Amino acid sequence: MLRLSKLADYAAVLLVQLGQLDTLATASSLAQSTGVPEPTVAKLLKGLAGDGLVTSFRGARGGYRLGRPLDQISVASVITSVDGPIEVTACVNGRYCDAGPLCSLSGHWDMVNDAVFRALEAITLADMMPSRPQAKAAPLAAIIDTSPRYRHGASS
Amino acid sequence: MLRLSKLADYAAVLLVQLGQLDTLATASSLAQSTGVPEPTVAKLLKGLAGDGLVTSFRGARGGYRLGRPLDQISVASVITSVDGPIEVTACVNGRYCDAGPLCSLSGHWDMVNDAVFRALEAITLADMMPSRPQAKAAPLAAIIDTSPRYRHGASS
């Protein structure tokens, strides 16, 4: 299964909802408008604020707004903020599975991992909005990395 | 977590191993050369044979060989064969999560899903081999789909 976590999915929904508001939103109002449970909303907003994807304002009239516009928030940045670095296999960055030295692909999943990251980095939350006319296109080099570190058995 | 299943990871290892052999290989010999447990190897080979990624030969000298060259086996095809269709969220192809009609992203994860699929479709097992000089590059259009079905709120 190559599956996004429910929390990352919810975070994207919250951010898109914030992007459609002109005023500050509270965890309570976001929970009501999105259907995501309030404790989950509060937890997610705290994490997203830590990564600058939302900004919090304290006080009686406090709340949250987007840290930057939706077209500057990539799907990859949302996933990374909620779930940590995108690694489609455990076999990346020099870490290996039980197969260890027998595995002919050791260290070579990095290419796959990076391609998935780049695909997700090229799509912003604005691209996913219903009213968005067209997906943003990224240079091919940003999707498939053919740099020397993937050649001749080199592993990062 | 956006994480590949261990079985899909093992399947890729087995296929690459088969691609390095001039003779037929048995589940037993593949288990020995890759470190993947033999029952797992046998189960994976059966599934991969069903999808034409390997071909089986019966008899005393029977065994398995690749169904097609490694440069014609995409990472996406391996994952799909082992785990089923690549769907990074449950919210694809018209199926929705608990948030239901409140969710502003309903039906719009398909774009993300397809971008990940295309990124994985563009990399073959040959690209991941240690001796491969360079990753195969796919046209940008094959990675980011900007077709009309993603526009103006259309969902497939």
PDB file of C-alpha atoms in Angstrom:
ATOM      1  CA  MET A   1       0.000   0.000   0.000  1.00  0.00           C
ATOM      2  CA  LEU A   2       1.268   3.404  -0.978  1.00  0.00           C
ATOM      3  CA  ARG A   3      -1.182   5.335   1.113  1.00  0.00           C
ATOM      4  CA  LEU A   4      -1.305   8.859   2.518  1.00  0.00           C
ATOM      5  CA  SER A   5      -2.054   9.125   6.238  1.00  0.00           C
ATOM      6  CA  LYS A   6      -5.506  10.314   7.216  1.00  0.00           C
ATOM      7  CA  LEU A   7      -3.900  13.158   9.186  1.00  0.00           C
ATOM      8  CA  ALA A   8      -2.078  14.483   6.116  1.00  0.00           C
ATOM      9  CA  ASP A   9      -5.322  14.236   4.164  1.00  0.00           C
ATOM     10  CA  TYR A  10      -7.160  16.187   6.896  1.00  0.00           C
ATOM     11  CA  ALA A  11      -4.389  18.802   7.064  1.00  0.00           C
ATOM     12  CA  ALA A  12      -4.814  19.513   3.353  1.00  0.00           C
ATOM     13  CA  VAL A  13      -8.563  19.892   3.840  1.00  0.00           C
ATOM     14  CA  LEU A  14      -8.022  22.338   6.737  1.00  0.00           C
ATOM     15  CA  LEU A  15      -5.524  24.432   4.779  1.00  0.00           C
ATOM     16  CA  VAL A  16      -7.824  24.660   1.751  1.00  0.00           C
ATOM     17  CA  GLN A  17     -10.666  25.656   4.064  1.00  0.00           C
ATOM     18  CA  LEU A  18      -8.492  28.386   5.635  1.00  0.00           C
ATOM     19  CA  GLY A  19      -7.625  29.609   2.161  1.00  0.00           C
ATOM     20  CA  GLN A  20     -11.286  30.212   1.429  1.00  0.00           C
ATOM     21  CA  LEU A  21     -11.838  32.420   4.512  1.00  0.00           C
ATOM     22  CA  ASP A  22     -11.297  36.164   4.825  1.00  0.00           C
ATOM     23  CA  THR A  23     -11.235  36.075   8.630  1.00  0.00           C
ATOM     24  CA  LEU A  24      -9.269  34.198  11.271  1.00  0.00           C
ATOM     25  CA  ALA A  25     -10.626  30.718  12.015  1.00  0.00           C
ATOM     26  CA  THR A  26     -10.611  28.827  15.292  1.00  0.00           C
ATOM     27  CA  ALA A  27     -10.072  25.094  15.685  1.00  0.00           C
ATOM     28  CA  SER A  28     -13.722  24.878  16.659  1.00  0.00           C
ATOM     29  CA  SER A  29     -15.033  26.653  13.566  1.00  0.00           C
ATOM     30  CA  LEU A  30     -12.732  24.654  11.288  1.00  0.00           C
ATOM     31  CA  ALA A  31     -13.933  21.418  12.878  1.00  0.00           C
ATOM     32  CA  GLN A  32     -17.499  22.470  12.217  1.00  0.00           C
ATOM     33  CA  SER A  33     -16.926  23.499   8.607  1.00  0.00           C
ATOM     34  CA  THR A  34     -14.813  20.501   7.604  1.00  0.00           C
ATOM     35  CA  GLY A  35     -16.215  17.630   9.663  1.00  0.00           C
ATOM     36  CA  VAL A  36     -12.756  16.828  11.085  1.00  0.00           C
ATOM     37  CA  PRO A  37     -12.942  16.220  14.882  1.00  0.00           C
ATOM     38  CA  GLU A  38     -11.871  19.312  16.890  1.00  0.00           C
ATOM     39  CA  PRO A  39      -9.051  17.655  18.889  1.00  0.00           C
ATOM     40  CA  THR A  40      -7.566  16.486  15.579  1.00  0.00           C
ATOM     41  CA  VAL A  41      -7.932  19.973  14.095  1.00  0.00           C
ATOM     42  CA  ALA A  42      -6.209  21.543  17.130  1.00  0.00           C
ATOM     43  CA  LYS A  43      -3.337  19.060  16.972  1.00  0.00           C
ATOM     44  CA  LEU A  44      -2.865  19.520  13.233  1.00  0.00           C
ATOM     45  CA  LEU A  45      -2.956  23.330  13.414  1.00  0.00           C
ATOM     46  CA  LYS A  46      -0.257  23.314  16.090  1.00  0.00           C
ATOM     47  CA  GLY A  47       2.028  21.233  13.886  1.00  0.00           C
ATOM     48  CA  LEU A  48       1.263  23.222  10.742  1.00  0.00           C
ATOM     49  CA  ALA A  49       1.985  26.465  12.639  1.00  0.00           C
ATOM     50  CA  GLY A  50       5.369  25.062  13.644  1.00  0.00           C
ATOM     51  CA  ASP A  51       6.215  24.645   9.970  1.00  0.00           C
ATOM     52  CA  GLY A  52       4.851  28.054   8.951  1.00  0.00           C
ATOM     53  CA  LEU A  53       1.958  26.665   6.907  1.00  0.00           C
ATOM     54  CA  VAL A  54      -0.472  28.472   9.214  1.00  0.00           C
ATOM     55  CA  THR A  55      -0.004  31.477  11.492  1.00  0.00           C
ATOM     56  CA  SER A  56      -1.705  31.658  14.891  1.00  0.00           C
ATOM     57  CA  PHE A  57      -2.967  34.792  16.625  1.00  0.00           C
ATOM     58  CA  ARG A  58      -3.671  34.730  20.364  1.00  0.00           C
ATOM     59  CA  GLY A  59      -6.373  36.563  22.266  1.00  0.00           C
ATOM     60  CA  ALA A  60     -10.147  36.603  22.544  1.00  0.00           C
ATOM     61  CA  ARG A  61     -10.443  37.249  18.823  1.00  0.00           C
ATOM     62  CA  GLY A  62      -7.484  35.081  17.940  1.00  0.00           C
ATOM     63  CA  GLY A  63      -7.358  32.188  15.550  1.00  0.00           C
ATOM     64  CA  TYR A  64      -5.511  30.879  12.538  1.00  0.00           C
ATOM     65  CA  ARG A  65      -4.881  31.994   8.995  1.00  0.00           C
ATOM     66  CA  LEU A  66      -2.707  30.594   6.215  1.00  0.00           C
ATOM     67  CA  GLY A  67       1.017  31.167   6.619  1.00  0.00           C
ATOM     68  CA  ARG A  68       1.314  31.646   2.858  1.00  0.00           C
ATOM     69  CA  PRO A  69      -1.023  31.445  -0.150  1.00  0.00           C
ATOM     70  CA  LEU A  70      -2.349  28.034  -1.236  1.00  0.00           C
ATOM     71  CA  ASP A  71      -0.405  28.228  -4.487  1.00  0.00           C
ATOM     72  CA  GLN A  72       2.784  28.286  -2.425  1.00  0.00           C
ATOM     73  CA  ILE A  73       1.864  25.248  -0.340  1.00  0.00           C
ATOM     74  CA  SER A  74       2.840  22.023  -2.100  1.00  0.00           C
ATOM     75  CA  VAL A  75       1.227  18.690  -1.336  1.00  0.00           C
ATOM     76  CA  ALA A  76       4.721  17.465  -0.411  1.00  0.00           C
ATOM     77  CA  SER A  77       5.100  20.207   2.218  1.00  0.00           C
ATOM     78  CA  VAL A  78       1.790  19.246   3.836  1.00  0.00           C
ATOM     79  CA  ILE A  79       2.707  15.555   3.978  1.00  0.00           C
ATOM     80  CA  THR A  80       6.190  16.344   5.283  1.00  0.00           C
ATOM     81  CA  SER A  81       4.805  18.645   7.974  1.00  0.00           C
ATOM     82  CA  VAL A  82       2.330  16.054   9.231  1.00  0.00           C
ATOM     83  CA  ASP A  83       4.116  12.736   8.648  1.00  0.00           C
ATOM     84  CA  GLY A  84       7.772  13.690   8.381  1.00  0.00           C
ATOM     85  CA  PRO A  85      10.041  13.115   5.379  1.00  0.00           C
ATOM     86  CA  ILE A  86       8.507  11.273   2.411  1.00  0.00           C
ATOM     87  CA  GLU A  87      10.219   7.908   2.184  1.00  0.00           C
ATOM     88  CA  VAL A  88       8.363   5.307   0.169  1.00  0.00           C
ATOM     89  CA  THR A  89      10.639   2.553   1.441  1.00  0.00           C
ATOM     90  CA  ALA A  90      12.656   2.155   4.606  1.00  0.00           C
ATOM     91  CA  CYS A  91      15.607   1.522   2.306  1.00  0.00           C
ATOM     92  CA  VAL A  92      16.689   5.125   1.795  1.00  0.00           C
ATOM     93  CA  ASN A  93      19.469   7.384   2.950  1.00  0.00           C
ATOM     94  CA  GLY A  94      21.802   4.516   3.662  1.00  0.00           C
ATOM     95  CA  ARG A  95      19.392   2.611   5.916  1.00  0.00           C
ATOM     96  CA  TYR A  96      18.759  -0.974   4.914  1.00  0.00           C
ATOM     97  CA  CYS A  97      16.187  -3.685   5.521  1.00  0.00           C
ATOM     98  CA  ASP A  98      16.726  -7.238   6.779  1.00  0.00           C
ATOM     99  CA  ALA A  99      17.954  -8.435   3.380  1.00  0.00           C
ATOM    100  CA  GLY A 100      21.044  -6.278   3.898  1.00  0.00           C
ATOM    101  CA  PRO A 101      24.040  -6.989   1.712  1.00  0.00           C
ATOM    102  CA  LEU A 102      22.162  -9.614  -0.379  1.00  0.00           C
ATOM    103  CA  CYS A 103      19.840  -6.969  -1.799  1.00  0.00           C
ATOM    104  CA  SER A 104      20.780  -5.782  -5.275  1.00  0.00           C
ATOM    105  CA  LEU A 105      18.619  -2.667  -4.869  1.00  0.00           C
ATOM    106  CA  SER A 106      20.151  -1.400  -1.631  1.00  0.00           C
ATOM    107  CA  GLY A 107      20.389   2.359  -1.788  1.00  0.00           C
ATOM    108  CA  HIS A 108      18.658   2.519  -5.167  1.00  0.00           C
ATOM    109  CA  TRP A 109      15.147   3.192  -3.888  1.00  0.00           C
ATOM    110  CA  ASP A 110      16.275   6.783  -3.314  1.00  0.00           C
ATOM    111  CA  MET A 111      15.529   7.486  -6.976  1.00  0.00           C
ATOM    112  CA  VAL A 112      11.953   6.269  -6.585  1.00  0.00           C
ATOM    113  CA  ASN A 113      11.565   8.169  -3.358  1.00  0.00           C
ATOM    114  CA  ASP A 114      12.798  11.404  -4.883  1.00  0.00           C
ATOM    115  CA  ALA A 115      10.563  11.006  -7.964  1.00  0.00           C
ATOM    116  CA  VAL A 116       7.507  10.650  -5.726  1.00  0.00           C
ATOM    117  CA  PHE A 117       8.608  13.664  -3.664  1.00  0.00           C
ATOM    118  CA  ARG A 118       9.080  15.777  -6.781  1.00  0.00           C
ATOM    119  CA  ALA A 119       5.690  14.751  -8.164  1.00  0.00           C
ATOM    120  CA  LEU A 120       4.085  15.862  -4.891  1.00  0.00           C
ATOM    121  CA  GLU A 121       6.210  19.019  -4.690  1.00  0.00           C
ATOM    122  CA  ALA A 122       4.969  20.034  -8.151  1.00  0.00           C
ATOM    123  CA  ILE A 123       1.307  20.089  -7.071  1.00  0.00           C
ATOM    124  CA  THR A 124       0.065  22.863  -4.778  1.00  0.00           C
ATOM    125  CA  LEU A 125      -3.138  22.963  -2.768  1.00  0.00           C
ATOM    126  CA  ALA A 126      -4.328  25.688  -5.145  1.00  0.00           C
ATOM    127  CA  ASP A 127      -3.993  23.202  -8.019  1.00  0.00           C
ATOM    128  CA  MET A 128      -6.369  20.897  -6.194  1.00  0.00           C
ATOM    129  CA  MET A 129      -9.044  23.533  -5.672  1.00  0.00           C
ATOM    130  CA  PRO A 130     -12.268  22.946  -7.605  1.00  0.00           C
ATOM    131  CA  SER A 131     -12.011  26.349  -9.319  1.00  0.00           C
ATOM    132  CA  ARG A 132      -8.376  25.985 -10.334  1.00  0.00           C
ATOM    133  CA  PRO A 133      -8.251  26.092 -14.146  1.00  0.00           C
ATOM    134  CA  GLN A 134      -5.086  24.086 -14.648  1.00  0.00           C
ATOM    135  CA  ALA A 135      -2.451  22.167 -12.714  1.00  0.00           C
ATOM    136  CA  LYS A 136       0.901  23.868 -12.321  1.00  0.00           C
ATOM    137  CA  ALA A 137       3.558  22.219 -14.429  1.00  0.00           C
ATOM    138  CA  ALA A 138       7.053  21.742 -13.083  1.00  0.00           C
ATOM    139  CA  PRO A 139      10.181  21.317 -15.195  1.00  0.00           C
ATOM    140  CA  LEU A 140      10.821  17.682 -16.035  1.00  0.00           C
ATOM    141  CA  ALA A 141      14.166  17.847 -14.237  1.00  0.00           C
ATOM    142  CA  ALA A 142      12.263  18.578 -11.050  1.00  0.00           C
ATOM    143  CA  ILE A 143      10.383  15.286 -11.353  1.00  0.00           C
ATOM    144  CA  ILE A 144      12.957  12.749 -12.528  1.00  0.00           C
ATOM    145  CA  ASP A 145      16.399  13.302 -11.108  1.00  0.00           C
ATOM    146  CA  THR A 146      19.081  11.964 -13.408  1.00  0.00           C
ATOM    147  CA  SER A 147      21.972  13.461 -11.487  1.00  0.00           C
ATOM    148  CA  PRO A 148      25.239  11.530 -11.095  1.00  0.00           C
ATOM    149  CA  ARG A 149      24.468  10.359  -7.558  1.00  0.00           C
ATOM    150  CA  TYR A 150      22.052   7.794  -9.069  1.00  0.00           C
ATOM    151  CA  ARG A 151      24.609   6.442 -11.499  1.00  0.00           C
ATOM    152  CA  HIS A 152      27.144   3.665 -11.354  1.00  0.00           C
ATOM    153  CA  GLY A 153      25.994   2.295  -8.037  1.00  0.00           C
ATOM    154  CA  ALA A 154      26.535   5.493  -6.067  1.00  0.00           C
ATOM    155  CA  SER A 155      24.245   5.788  -3.064  1.00  0.00           C
ATOM    156  CA  SER A 156      23.666   8.893  -1.018  1.00  0.00           C
TER     157      SER A 156
ATOM    158  CA  MET B   1       3.192   7.697   5.994  1.00  0.00           C
ATOM    159  CA  LEU B   2       3.536   7.274   2.273  1.00  0.00           C
ATOM    160  CA  ARG B   3       5.195   3.910   2.429  1.00  0.00           C
ATOM    161  CA  LEU B   4       5.689   1.052  -0.021  1.00  0.00           C
ATOM    162  CA  SER B   5       4.697  -2.400   1.240  1.00  0.00           C
ATOM    163  CA  LYS B   6       7.502  -4.779   2.110  1.00  0.00           C
ATOM    164  CA  LEU B   7       6.069  -7.284  -0.374  1.00  0.00           C
ATOM    165  CA  ALA B   8       6.313  -4.814  -3.271  1.00  0.00           C
ATOM    166  CA  ASP B   9       9.871  -4.025  -2.200  1.00  0.00           C
ATOM    167  CA  TYR B  10      10.735  -7.744  -2.131  1.00  0.00           C
ATOM    168  CA  ALA B  11       9.067  -8.294  -5.524  1.00  0.00           C
ATOM    169  CA  ALA B  12      11.329  -5.662  -7.080  1.00  0.00           C
ATOM    170  CA  VAL B  13      14.360  -7.348  -5.540  1.00  0.00           C
ATOM    171  CA  LEU B  14      13.300 -10.743  -6.923  1.00  0.00           C
ATOM    172  CA  LEU B  15      12.696  -9.367 -10.417  1.00  0.00           C
ATOM    173  CA  VAL B  16      16.072  -7.625 -10.508  1.00  0.00           C
ATOM    174  CA  GLN B  17      17.704 -10.854  -9.333  1.00  0.00           C
ATOM    175  CA  LEU B  18      15.934 -12.806 -12.112  1.00  0.00           C
ATOM    176  CA  GLY B  19      17.153 -10.221 -14.613  1.00  0.00           C
ATOM    177  CA  GLN B  20      20.735 -10.983 -13.674  1.00  0.00           C
ATOM    178  CA  LEU B  21      20.451 -14.725 -14.304  1.00  0.00           C
ATOM    179  CA  ASP B  22      20.936 -16.596 -17.588  1.00  0.00           C
ATOM    180  CA  THR B  23      19.106 -19.691 -16.344  1.00  0.00           C
ATOM    181  CA  LEU B  24      15.715 -20.451 -14.847  1.00  0.00           C
ATOM    182  CA  ALA B  25      15.529 -19.835 -11.099  1.00  0.00           C
ATOM    183  CA  THR B  26      13.475 -21.671  -8.503  1.00  0.00           C
ATOM    184  CA  ALA B  27      11.769 -20.091  -5.518  1.00  0.00           C
ATOM    185  CA  SER B  28      14.332 -21.859  -3.367  1.00  0.00           C
ATOM    186  CA  SER B  29      17.356 -20.501  -5.230  1.00  0.00           C
ATOM    187  CA  LEU B  30      15.882 -16.983  -5.302  1.00  0.00           C
ATOM    188  CA  ALA B  31      15.237 -17.142  -1.566  1.00  0.00           C
ATOM    189  CA  GLN B  32      18.834 -18.117  -1.034  1.00  0.00           C
ATOM    190  CA  SER B  33      20.296 -15.419  -3.282  1.00  0.00           C
ATOM    191  CA  THR B  34      18.104 -12.559  -2.042  1.00  0.00           C
ATOM    192  CA  GLY B  35      17.515 -13.347   1.626  1.00  0.00           C
ATOM    193  CA  VAL B  36      13.726 -13.156   1.165  1.00  0.00           C
ATOM    194  CA  PRO B  37      11.982 -16.103   2.942  1.00  0.00           C
ATOM    195  CA  GLU B  38      11.086 -18.924   0.510  1.00  0.00           C
ATOM    196  CA  PRO B  39       7.309 -18.979   1.242  1.00  0.00           C
ATOM    197  CA  THR B  40       7.211 -15.243   0.503  1.00  0.00           C
ATOM    198  CA  VAL B  41       9.202 -15.754  -2.710  1.00  0.00           C
ATOM    199  CA  ALA B  42       6.834 -18.517  -3.845  1.00  0.00           C
ATOM    200  CA  LYS B  43       3.764 -16.402  -3.125  1.00  0.00           C
ATOM    201  CA  LEU B  44       5.188 -13.349  -4.896  1.00  0.00           C
ATOM    202  CA  LEU B  45       6.293 -15.323  -7.976  1.00  0.00           C
ATOM    203  CA  LYS B  46       2.794 -16.761  -8.359  1.00  0.00           C
ATOM    204  CA  GLY B  47       1.264 -13.276  -8.340  1.00  0.00           C
ATOM    205  CA  LEU B  48       3.919 -11.808 -10.636  1.00  0.00           C
ATOM    206  CA  ALA B  49       3.382 -14.713 -13.076  1.00  0.00           C
ATOM    207  CA  GLY B  50      -0.330 -13.897 -13.127  1.00  0.00           C
ATOM    208  CA  ASP B  51       0.519 -10.399 -14.333  1.00  0.00           C
ATOM    209  CA  GLY B  52       3.109 -11.547 -16.863  1.00  0.00           C
ATOM    210  CA  LEU B  53       6.073 -10.034 -15.012  1.00  0.00           C
ATOM    211  CA  VAL B  54       7.593 -13.509 -14.698  1.00  0.00           C
ATOM    212  CA  THR B  55       7.028 -16.694 -16.709  1.00  0.00           C
ATOM    213  CA  SER B  56       6.980 -20.082 -15.049  1.00  0.00           C
ATOM    214  CA  PHE B  57       8.154 -23.366 -16.530  1.00  0.00           C
ATOM    215  CA  ARG B  58       7.029 -26.637 -14.995  1.00  0.00           C
ATOM    216  CA  GLY B  59       8.944 -29.877 -14.673  1.00  0.00           C
ATOM    217  CA  ALA B  60      12.004 -31.209 -12.943  1.00  0.00           C
ATOM    218  CA  ARG B  61      14.162 -28.502 -14.501  1.00  0.00           C
ATOM    219  CA  GLY B  62      11.443 -25.912 -14.296  1.00  0.00           C
ATOM    220  CA  GLY B  63      11.589 -22.514 -12.692  1.00  0.00           C
ATOM    221  CA  TYR B  64      11.038 -18.866 -13.385  1.00  0.00           C
ATOM    222  CA  ARG B  65      12.423 -16.263 -15.711  1.00  0.00           C
ATOM    223  CA  LEU B  66      11.448 -12.634 -16.386  1.00  0.00           C
ATOM    224  CA  GLY B  67       8.287 -12.167 -18.453  1.00  0.00           C
ATOM    225  CA  ARG B  68       9.900  -9.159 -20.151  1.00  0.00           C
ATOM    226  CA  PRO B  69      13.197  -7.244 -19.862  1.00  0.00           C
ATOM    227  CA  LEU B  70      13.813  -5.127 -16.747  1.00  0.00           C
ATOM    228  CA  ASP B  71      13.702  -1.936 -18.799  1.00  0.00           C
ATOM    229  CA  GLN B  72      10.104  -2.764 -19.660  1.00  0.00           C
ATOM    230  CA  ILE B  73       9.049  -3.337 -16.045  1.00  0.00           C
ATOM    231  CA  SER B  74       8.092  -0.079 -14.345  1.00  0.00           C
ATOM    232  CA  VAL B  75       8.158   0.380 -10.598  1.00  0.00           C
ATOM    233  CA  ALA B  76       4.437   1.188 -10.869  1.00  0.00           C
ATOM    234  CA  SER B  77       3.709  -2.172 -12.515  1.00  0.00           C
ATOM    235  CA  VAL B  78       5.481  -4.039  -9.715  1.00  0.00           C
ATOM    236  CA  ILE B  79       3.578  -2.161  -6.999  1.00  0.00           C
ATOM    237  CA  THR B  80       0.276  -2.613  -8.829  1.00  0.00           C
ATOM    238  CA  SER B  81       0.878  -6.329  -9.307  1.00  0.00           C
ATOM    239  CA  VAL B  82       1.637  -6.894  -5.618  1.00  0.00           C
ATOM    240  CA  ASP B  83      -0.559  -4.324  -3.838  1.00  0.00           C
ATOM    241  CA  GLY B  84      -3.239  -3.486  -6.387  1.00  0.00           C
ATOM    242  CA  PRO B  85      -3.945  -0.050  -7.872  1.00  0.00           C
ATOM    243  CA  ILE B  86      -1.826   2.835  -6.551  1.00  0.00           C
ATOM    244  CA  GLU B  87      -4.152   5.098  -4.583  1.00  0.00           C
ATOM    245  CA  VAL B  88      -2.398   7.467  -2.186  1.00  0.00           C
ATOM    246  CA  THR B  89      -5.706   8.357  -0.527  1.00  0.00           C
ATOM    247  CA  ALA B  90      -8.966   6.493  -0.144  1.00  0.00           C
ATOM    248  CA  CYS B  91     -10.576   9.554  -1.683  1.00  0.00           C
ATOM    249  CA  VAL B  92     -10.190   8.604  -5.341  1.00  0.00           C
ATOM    250  CA  ASN B  93     -12.374   7.364  -8.139  1.00  0.00           C
ATOM    251  CA  GLY B  94     -15.504   8.802  -6.582  1.00  0.00           C
ATOM    252  CA  ARG B  95     -15.059   7.116  -3.184  1.00  0.00           C
ATOM    253  CA  TYR B  96     -15.088   9.463  -0.217  1.00  0.00           C
ATOM    254  CA  CYS B  97     -14.003   9.480   3.412  1.00  0.00           C
ATOM    255  CA  ASP B  98     -16.064  10.229   6.520  1.00  0.00           C
ATOM    256  CA  ALA B  99     -15.919  13.988   5.895  1.00  0.00           C
ATOM    257  CA  GLY B 100     -18.132  13.407   2.863  1.00  0.00           C
ATOM    258  CA  PRO B 101     -19.877  16.432   1.378  1.00  0.00           C
ATOM    259  CA  LEU B 102     -18.130  18.883   3.778  1.00  0.00           C
ATOM    260  CA  CYS B 103     -14.748  18.155   2.209  1.00  0.00           C
ATOM    261  CA  SER B 104     -13.618  20.786  -0.288  1.00  0.00           C
ATOM    262  CA  LEU B 105     -11.077  18.368  -1.770  1.00  0.00           C
ATOM    263  CA  SER B 106     -13.481  15.526  -2.527  1.00  0.00           C
ATOM    264  CA  GLY B 107     -12.511  13.974  -5.840  1.00  0.00           C
ATOM    265  CA  HIS B 108      -9.478  16.218  -6.218  1.00  0.00           C
ATOM    266  CA  TRP B 109      -6.916  13.812  -4.801  1.00  0.00           C
ATOM    267  CA  ASP B 110      -7.074  11.969  -8.125  1.00  0.00           C
ATOM    268  CA  MET B 111      -4.568  14.487  -9.511  1.00  0.00           C
ATOM    269  CA  VAL B 112      -2.090  13.687  -6.735  1.00  0.00           C
ATOM    270  CA  ASN B 113      -2.683   9.995  -7.146  1.00  0.00           C
ATOM    271  CA  ASP B 114      -2.078  10.096 -10.879  1.00  0.00           C
ATOM    272  CA  ALA B 115       1.088  12.221 -10.475  1.00  0.00           C
ATOM    273  CA  VAL B 116       2.543   9.630  -8.102  1.00  0.00           C
ATOM    274  CA  PHE B 117       1.545   6.818 -10.475  1.00  0.00           C
ATOM    275  CA  ARG B 118       3.176   8.558 -13.422  1.00  0.00           C
ATOM    276  CA  ALA B 119       6.353   9.213 -11.449  1.00  0.00           C
ATOM    277  CA  LEU B 120       6.532   5.486 -10.637  1.00  0.00           C
ATOM    278  CA  GLU B 121       5.565   4.469 -14.173  1.00  0.00           C
ATOM    279  CA  ALA B 122       8.484   6.510 -15.532  1.00  0.00           C
ATOM    280  CA  ILE B 123      11.096   4.527 -13.579  1.00  0.00           C
ATOM    281  CA  THR B 124      11.912   0.963 -14.615  1.00  0.00           C
ATOM    282  CA  LEU B 125      13.712  -1.700 -12.614  1.00  0.00           C
ATOM    283  CA  ALA B 126      16.570  -1.337 -15.105  1.00  0.00           C
ATOM    284  CA  ASP B 127      16.887   2.329 -14.064  1.00  0.00           C
ATOM    285  CA  MET B 128      17.403   1.187 -10.487  1.00  0.00           C
ATOM    286  CA  MET B 129      20.177  -1.281 -11.330  1.00  0.00           C
ATOM    287  CA  PRO B 130      23.609  -0.344  -9.964  1.00  0.00           C
ATOM    288  CA  SER B 131      25.188  -0.473 -13.439  1.00  0.00           C
ATOM    289  CA  ARG B 132      22.492   1.623 -15.145  1.00  0.00           C
ATOM    290  CA  PRO B 133      24.182   4.748 -16.535  1.00  0.00           C
ATOM    291  CA  GLN B 134      21.172   7.040 -16.414  1.00  0.00           C
ATOM    292  CA  ALA B 135      17.539   7.119 -15.379  1.00  0.00           C
ATOM    293  CA  LYS B 136      15.001   7.048 -18.161  1.00  0.00           C
ATOM    294  CA  ALA B 137      13.262  10.369 -18.577  1.00  0.00           C
ATOM    295  CA  ALA B 138       9.574  10.509 -19.426  1.00  0.00           C
ATOM    296  CA  PRO B 139       7.789  13.406 -21.099  1.00  0.00           C
ATOM    297  CA  LEU B 140       6.564  15.954 -18.570  1.00  0.00           C
ATOM    298  CA  ALA B 141       2.996  15.361 -19.733  1.00  0.00           C
ATOM    299  CA  ALA B 142       3.354  11.790 -18.527  1.00  0.00           C
ATOM    300  CA  ILE B 143       4.032  12.992 -14.976  1.00  0.00           C
ATOM    301  CA  ILE B 144       1.676  15.899 -14.410  1.00  0.00           C
ATOM    302  CA  ASP B 145      -1.692  15.404 -16.021  1.00  0.00           C
ATOM    303  CA  THR B 146      -3.318  18.723 -16.864  1.00  0.00           C
ATOM    304  CA  SER B 147      -6.155  17.192 -18.850  1.00  0.00           C
ATOM    305  CA  PRO B 148      -9.644  18.689 -18.629  1.00  0.00           C
ATOM    306  CA  ARG B 149     -10.909  16.061 -16.188  1.00  0.00           C
ATOM    307  CA  TYR B 150      -8.986  17.841 -13.405  1.00  0.00           C
ATOM    308  CA  ARG B 151     -10.432  21.221 -14.231  1.00  0.00           C
ATOM    309  CA  HIS B 152     -13.472  23.088 -13.056  1.00  0.00           C
ATOM    310  CA  GLY B 153     -14.424  20.619 -10.380  1.00  0.00           C
ATOM    311  CA  ALA B 154     -14.758  17.625 -12.681  1.00  0.00           C
ATOM    312  CA  SER B 155     -14.082  14.332 -10.947  1.00  0.00           C
ATOM    313  CA  SER B 156     -13.596  11.026 -12.680  1.00  0.00           C
TER     314      SER B 156
END
